[in-house]
Amino acid sequence: MTNRIITFLALTAAIVMAATVYLSQQPSVEQSTEIKHWLSEVQQNKAKLTAVKIYSPDNQLIVDAQLVEDNWLMQNAAGYQIKTESLAKWYNQLLTATNIEAKTAKAENFARLGLVNPADMTNNANNSEGTGHLVVLTIVDTEHKLILGDATSSGQFARLATQQQSWLLDQYVSVPADASDWLNSKVFDFGSAQIEKLQSSSTTQTELNWTISKAATEDNDGEFILENKPAERELTYSGVVNSHVTSIANLNFADVQAYNADLWQNKAELAQLSITLKEGQNVTVYLLEQEQQTTLLVDNGTEPKWQYVLAGYQSSLVLKPLDSFLQAITEQTPAE
């Protein structure tokens, strides 16, 4: 090896070593790995939400929530007032769900992740396999459409409906199964402590005629009595009357409908439940039974806006016969 080659190699090694020392002394520069939040445009004006629509995978409207004069109303449930804490909890969950990993950007693969837009289903589609929930958020008069797809062990697949890129979110965003999930389904706005008297009556079903009232004692601590209890009969259990008062105060509906005056023209022929409150206010409930469905109307002296459909168990509470409070009659064994 000649001196010239040795000198060249030594010089090269010195340059490499010097460069290595120089770079090691410089501050490290990390490559940016930050992923832009998939709902960044929504987050910028998140407080200006004015409407939410959610569609099922078979493209049925589940929720049609709209902000009307500072009140959130469920337009597909007769404009009934929404339980805002339920809406707020869901909206916050949606906004905090972060896209942690990019997934397919090919439309032909969307079905595998449950990310097909239900609005894109053809009229001939006979199932919703591979479709997700379409969510439409209206913010500052702009619609933001997104698809919530299949759940995973760690989160959920999602994408913006206007974009091909899909994402894995770090959490699962639940959606209501029905509009009523976001409603306060309690029929009455008073509690059992405000009730003084319940009176059930019917001109056609005499077994529904009974009266429950507060016990008239100085030390009454909220005890109720069944006024027309036959002397020879015993209650099914000691707290059955008080329990029923509580059940009526907490009555829930399964569905709400706009008031239809034509259905209630013959109120006198319907079963009724009259509720007397401490303030002297009287609330009358009318019960219409038709097509295996019980519909309830609340008359508190103002023009009604809604009528309520009751589930089977709730119907049995307001259509409760006198006998259901009492123990069964046992036949006496004849003496030998």
C-alpha positions as a printed NumPy array, in Angstrom:
array([[   0.   ,    0.   ,    0.   ],
       [   1.523,    3.32 ,   -1.05 ],
       [   1.904,    6.294,    1.233],
       [  -0.655,    8.215,   -0.887],
       [  -3.371,    5.588,   -0.29 ],
       [  -2.578,    5.372,    3.405],
       [  -2.796,    9.15 ,    3.703],
       [  -6.178,    9.187,    1.833],
       [  -7.671,    6.496,    4.069],
       [  -6.483,    8.235,    7.208],
       [  -7.933,   11.532,    6.041],
       [ -11.279,    9.878,    5.209],
       [ -11.458,    8.234,    8.604],
       [ -10.707,   11.535,   10.303],
       [ -13.499,   13.275,    8.37 ],
       [ -16.04 ,   10.551,    9.265],
       [ -15.041,   10.688,   12.936],
       [ -15.279,   14.457,   13.024],
       [ -18.718,   14.372,   11.398],
       [ -19.886,   11.734,   13.885],
       [ -18.708,   13.816,   16.848],
       [ -20.362,   16.938,   15.411],
       [ -23.732,   15.254,   14.863],
       [ -23.674,   13.664,   18.306],
       [ -23.346,   17.111,   19.855],
       [ -26.297,   18.565,   17.951],
       [ -29.857,   18.534,   19.463],
       [ -31.824,   15.563,   18.199],
       [ -34.602,   16.317,   15.72 ],
       [ -37.504,   13.866,   15.935],
       [ -39.695,   13.206,   12.946],
       [ -43.289,   14.302,   13.515],
       [ -45.547,   11.287,   13.998],
       [ -48.596,   13.265,   15.094],
       [ -51.824,   12.283,   13.354],
       [ -54.363,   15.016,   12.722],
       [ -57.566,   14.377,   14.684],
       [ -60.188,   12.92 ,   12.373],
       [ -62.816,   15.413,   13.637],
       [ -60.579,   18.493,   13.806],
       [ -63.035,   20.601,   11.791],
       [ -65.849,   19.67 ,   14.166],
       [ -63.724,   20.397,   17.226],
       [ -62.985,   23.933,   16.04 ],
       [ -66.656,   24.9  ,   16.454],
       [ -67.877,   22.109,   18.73 ],
       [ -69.938,   24.481,   20.908],
       [ -72.005,   25.548,   17.893],
       [ -73.737,   22.208,   17.348],
       [ -77.37 ,   22.697,   16.295],
       [ -78.492,   19.279,   15.048],
       [ -77.631,   15.585,   15.244],
       [ -78.982,   12.84 ,   13.027],
       [ -78.054,    9.19 ,   13.452],
       [ -79.027,    6.443,   11.016],
       [ -78.975,    2.704,   11.625],
       [ -76.973,    0.329,    9.377],
       [ -80.192,   -0.357,    7.442],
       [ -80.551,    3.398,    6.856],
       [ -83.405,    4.005,    9.306],
       [ -83.44 ,    7.331,   11.15 ],
       [ -82.783,    6.665,   14.853],
       [ -82.191,   10.177,   16.143],
       [ -83.261,   13.545,   14.751],
       [ -82.201,   15.984,   17.46 ],
       [ -82.459,   19.711,   16.82 ],
       [ -81.734,   22.797,   18.884],
       [ -84.882,   24.938,   18.787],
       [ -84.874,   28.21 ,   20.734],
       [ -82.271,   26.917,   23.226],
       [ -84.126,   23.622,   23.703],
       [ -82.984,   20.294,   22.291],
       [ -86.01 ,   18.538,   20.791],
       [ -86.369,   15.059,   19.279],
       [ -88.07 ,   15.749,   15.965],
       [ -88.731,   12.057,   15.252],
       [ -90.418,   11.667,   18.655],
       [ -93.145,   14.313,   18.367],
       [ -90.737,   17.139,   19.191],
       [ -90.341,   15.892,   22.766],
       [ -87.649,   17.505,   24.892],
       [ -84.337,   15.646,   24.935],
       [ -82.499,   14.728,   28.113],
       [ -79.561,   17.021,   27.394],
       [ -77.138,   15.17 ,   29.659],
       [ -77.516,   12.07 ,   27.457],
       [ -76.821,   14.054,   24.295],
       [ -73.886,   15.893,   25.904],
       [ -72.32 ,   12.667,   27.167],
       [ -72.512,   11.075,   23.712],
       [ -71.165,   14.189,   21.947],
       [ -68.228,   14.411,   24.335],
       [ -67.473,   10.721,   23.787],
       [ -67.476,   11.26 ,   20.027],
       [ -65.139,   14.271,   20.213],
       [ -62.657,   12.568,   22.527],
       [ -62.439,    9.384,   20.436],
       [ -58.989,    9.72 ,   18.861],
       [ -57.83 ,    8.141,   15.603],
       [ -54.702,    6.219,   16.577],
       [ -54.009,    4.221,   13.432],
       [ -54.722,    4.678,    9.733],
       [ -56.578,    1.809,    8.077],
       [ -57.731,    1.099,    4.542],
       [ -58.45 ,    3.886,    2.067],
       [ -59.997,    1.508,   -0.48 ],
       [ -63.772,    1.577,   -0.744],
       [ -63.9  ,   -2.112,   -1.635],
       [ -62.529,   -2.91 ,    1.835],
       [ -64.987,   -0.761,    3.832],
       [ -67.46 ,   -3.602,    4.335],
       [ -64.842,   -5.605,    6.243],
       [ -64.682,   -2.793,    8.833],
       [ -68.404,   -2.   ,    8.888],
       [ -67.765,    1.349,    7.22 ],
       [ -70.102,    1.292,    4.212],
       [ -72.348,    4.363,    4.271],
       [ -75.96 ,    3.162,    4.761],
       [ -77.091,    6.055,    2.559],
       [ -75.259,    4.352,   -0.318],
       [ -77.282,    1.14 ,   -0.048],
       [ -79.239,    0.282,   -3.183],
       [ -82.991,   -0.169,   -3.09 ],
       [ -82.428,   -3.853,   -3.784],
       [ -80.241,   -4.338,   -0.719],
       [ -81.867,   -6.872,    1.576],
       [ -79.37 ,   -6.715,    4.426],
       [ -77.092,   -4.21 ,    6.09 ],
       [ -73.981,   -6.36 ,    6.37 ],
       [ -70.858,   -4.241,    6.214],
       [ -72.645,   -0.925,    6.78 ],
       [ -72.12 ,    1.358,    9.769],
       [ -74.008,    4.094,   11.571],
       [ -74.192,    7.346,    9.607],
       [ -73.909,   10.368,   11.893],
       [ -74.691,   13.859,   10.587],
       [ -73.605,   16.79 ,   12.76 ],
       [ -74.779,   20.295,   11.842],
       [ -72.399,   23.017,   13.022],
       [ -72.662,   26.629,   11.846],
       [ -75.012,   25.533,    9.039],
       [ -72.446,   23.001,    7.788],
       [ -73.094,   19.274,    7.803],
       [ -70.305,   16.932,    8.903],
       [ -71.002,   13.316,    7.963],
       [ -69.163,   10.407,    9.521],
       [ -69.48 ,    6.639,    9.641],
       [ -69.062,    4.69 ,   12.872],
       [ -68.111,    1.116,   12.078],
       [ -67.36 ,   -2.169,   13.793],
       [ -66.049,   -2.412,   17.332],
       [ -62.611,   -3.875,   18.03 ],
       [ -60.98 ,   -5.16 ,   21.183],
       [ -59.471,   -1.721,   21.743],
       [ -61.838,    0.698,   20.053],
       [ -63.74 ,    1.134,   16.79 ],
       [ -63.307,    1.741,   13.074],
       [ -64.531,    5.064,   11.702],
       [ -64.167,    7.459,    8.783],
       [ -65.518,   10.708,    7.457],
       [ -68.227,    9.916,    4.904],
       [ -66.66 ,   12.338,    2.42 ],
       [ -63.191,   10.75 ,    2.667],
       [ -61.708,    7.394,    1.74 ],
       [ -59.258,    7.202,    4.628],
       [ -60.494,    5.048,    7.5  ],
       [ -59.212,    4.985,   11.054],
       [ -59.   ,    2.913,   14.194],
       [ -60.314,    4.938,   17.158],
       [ -59.037,    4.444,   20.69 ],
       [ -62.533,    3.919,   22.095],
       [ -65.984,    2.726,   21.107],
       [ -68.628,    5.403,   20.518],
       [ -72.008,    3.95 ,   21.439],
       [ -75.162,    5.116,   19.66 ],
       [ -78.749,    5.017,   20.953],
       [ -80.874,    2.099,   19.819],
       [ -83.967,    4.287,   19.709],
       [ -84.898,    7.97 ,   19.981],
       [ -86.442,    7.294,   23.402],
       [ -82.962,    6.47 ,   24.756],
       [ -82.23 ,   10.21 ,   24.821],
       [ -85.59 ,   11.221,   26.293],
       [ -86.647,   11.596,   29.897],
       [ -89.255,    8.831,   29.768],
       [ -90.782,    9.677,   33.152],
       [ -94.447,   10.559,   32.563],
       [ -94.886,   12.805,   35.629],
       [ -92.711,   15.604,   36.981],
       [ -93.637,   14.972,   40.631],
       [ -92.472,   12.388,   43.155],
       [ -94.378,   10.005,   45.414],
       [ -93.909,   12.355,   48.407],
       [ -96.19 ,   14.895,   46.691],
       [ -99.071,   12.446,   46.197],
       [-102.039,   12.591,   48.601],
       [-104.51 ,   10.351,   46.825],
       [-104.952,    7.973,   43.871],
       [-108.395,    7.095,   42.575],
       [-108.872,    4.539,   39.811],
       [-112.244,    4.301,   38.062],
       [-113.916,    2.716,   35.062],
       [-117.545,    2.539,   33.937],
       [-116.996,   -0.727,   32.076],
       [-114.382,   -2.524,   34.224],
       [-115.589,   -2.362,   37.821],
       [-112.545,   -4.287,   39.029],
       [-110.523,   -1.128,   38.331],
       [-112.487,    0.904,   40.888],
       [-110.374,    1.566,   43.985],
       [-109.003,    4.455,   46.066],
       [-105.663,    4.885,   47.817],
       [-105.167,    7.778,   50.234],
       [-102.778,    9.002,   52.91 ],
       [-103.549,    7.44 ,   56.298],
       [-105.331,   10.033,   58.496],
       [-103.108,    9.887,   61.587],
       [-101.179,   12.636,   63.371],
       [ -97.906,   10.757,   63.167],
       [ -98.373,    9.764,   59.514],
       [ -94.984,    9.13 ,   57.98 ],
       [ -96.108,    8.669,   54.417],
       [ -98.228,    5.565,   54.876],
       [-101.086,    4.973,   52.438],
       [-104.199,    2.852,   52.828],
       [-106.468,    1.067,   50.375],
       [-109.807,    2.623,   51.311],
       [-112.109,    0.015,   49.812],
       [-110.247,   -3.064,   51.009],
       [-112.773,   -5.742,   51.998],
       [-112.603,   -6.335,   55.743],
       [-112.232,  -10.089,   55.294],
       [-109.315,   -9.805,   52.841],
       [-105.614,   -9.23 ,   53.566],
       [-103.12 ,   -7.281,   51.476],
       [-100.654,   -9.312,   49.437],
       [ -97.928,   -7.81 ,   51.626],
       [ -97.759,   -4.901,   54.068],
       [ -96.059,   -2.434,   51.731],
       [ -98.033,   -3.133,   48.58 ],
       [-100.058,    0.099,   48.716],
       [ -97.06 ,    2.376,   49.295],
       [ -95.139,    0.506,   46.621],
       [ -97.898,    1.169,   44.106],
       [ -97.921,    4.91 ,   44.854],
       [ -94.174,    4.989,   44.173],
       [ -94.635,    3.021,   40.941],
       [ -97.237,    5.494,   39.668],
       [ -95.   ,    8.474,   40.473],
       [ -92.168,    6.804,   38.525],
       [ -94.294,    5.68 ,   35.579],
       [ -92.341,    5.541,   32.308],
       [ -93.454,    5.54 ,   28.696],
       [ -92.081,    3.398,   25.876],
       [ -92.946,    5.881,   23.114],
       [ -94.294,    9.414,   22.82 ],
       [ -96.647,   10.713,   20.148],
       [ -98.139,   14.061,   19.215],
       [-101.545,   14.616,   20.823],
       [-104.385,   13.363,   18.607],
       [-107.659,   14.901,   19.791],
       [-109.763,   12.473,   17.749],
       [-108.638,    9.556,   19.924],
       [-109.892,   11.162,   23.129],
       [-113.409,   12.309,   22.238],
       [-115.082,    9.765,   24.54 ],
       [-113.018,   10.241,   27.698],
       [-115.926,    9.354,   29.999],
       [-115.892,    5.794,   28.643],
       [-112.204,    5.272,   29.335],
       [-110.47 ,    3.973,   32.432],
       [-109.159,    6.863,   34.509],
       [-106.644,    7.462,   37.26 ],
       [-107.065,   10.65 ,   39.264],
       [-104.005,   11.885,   41.17 ],
       [-104.351,   14.457,   43.956],
       [-101.175,   16.274,   44.974],
       [-100.294,   18.121,   48.182],
       [-100.607,   21.502,   46.512],
       [-104.256,   20.683,   45.786],
       [-103.503,   20.097,   42.13 ],
       [-105.406,   17.309,   40.392],
       [-103.992,   15.344,   37.493],
       [-106.253,   12.985,   35.56 ],
       [-104.863,   10.188,   33.453],
       [-106.974,    8.616,   30.698],
       [-106.148,    5.183,   29.32 ],
       [-107.   ,    4.057,   25.817],
       [-106.609,    0.374,   24.946],
       [-106.552,   -0.493,   21.258],
       [-104.644,   -2.838,   18.972],
       [-102.895,   -4.46 ,   21.93 ],
       [-101.463,   -1.112,   22.932],
       [-102.179,    1.141,   25.91 ],
       [-101.963,    4.877,   25.281],
       [-102.036,    7.348,   28.153],
       [-103.14 ,   10.985,   28.166],
       [-102.261,   13.334,   31.024],
       [-104.798,   16.093,   31.714],
       [-103.462,   18.682,   34.162],
       [-105.619,   21.588,   33.051],
       [-103.489,   22.682,   30.106],
       [-103.764,   21.811,   26.442],
       [-101.888,   18.515,   26.02 ],
       [ -99.027,   18.31 ,   23.543],
       [ -98.326,   14.599,   23.724],
       [ -99.793,   11.188,   24.426],
       [ -97.725,    8.304,   25.756],
       [ -97.534,    4.661,   24.719],
       [ -96.924,    2.333,   27.646],
       [ -95.03 ,   -0.927,   27.677],
       [ -96.934,   -3.979,   28.958],
       [ -95.615,   -3.809,   32.517],
       [ -96.287,   -0.073,   32.815],
       [ -99.805,   -0.612,   31.475],
       [-100.505,   -3.1  ,   34.253],
       [ -99.616,   -0.447,   36.833],
       [-102.283,    2.001,   35.734],
       [-104.812,   -0.709,   34.84 ],
       [-104.449,   -2.46 ,   38.177],
       [-107.551,   -4.306,   39.487],
       [-108.513,   -4.184,   43.148],
       [-107.908,   -7.908,   43.511],
       [-104.212,   -7.52 ,   42.686],
       [-103.691,   -5.728,   46.011],
       [-105.242,   -8.621,   47.957],
       [-104.291,  -12.119,   48.926],
       [-106.131,  -14.885,   47.135],
       [-109.264,  -16.22 ,   48.821],
       [-108.619,  -19.627,   50.295],
       [-111.483,  -22.073,   50.546],
       [-112.252,  -23.283,   54.048],
       [-111.946,  -27.033,   54.565],
       [-115.332,  -28.282,   55.832],
       [-115.249,  -29.68 ,   59.387],
       [-115.708,  -33.461,   59.661]])
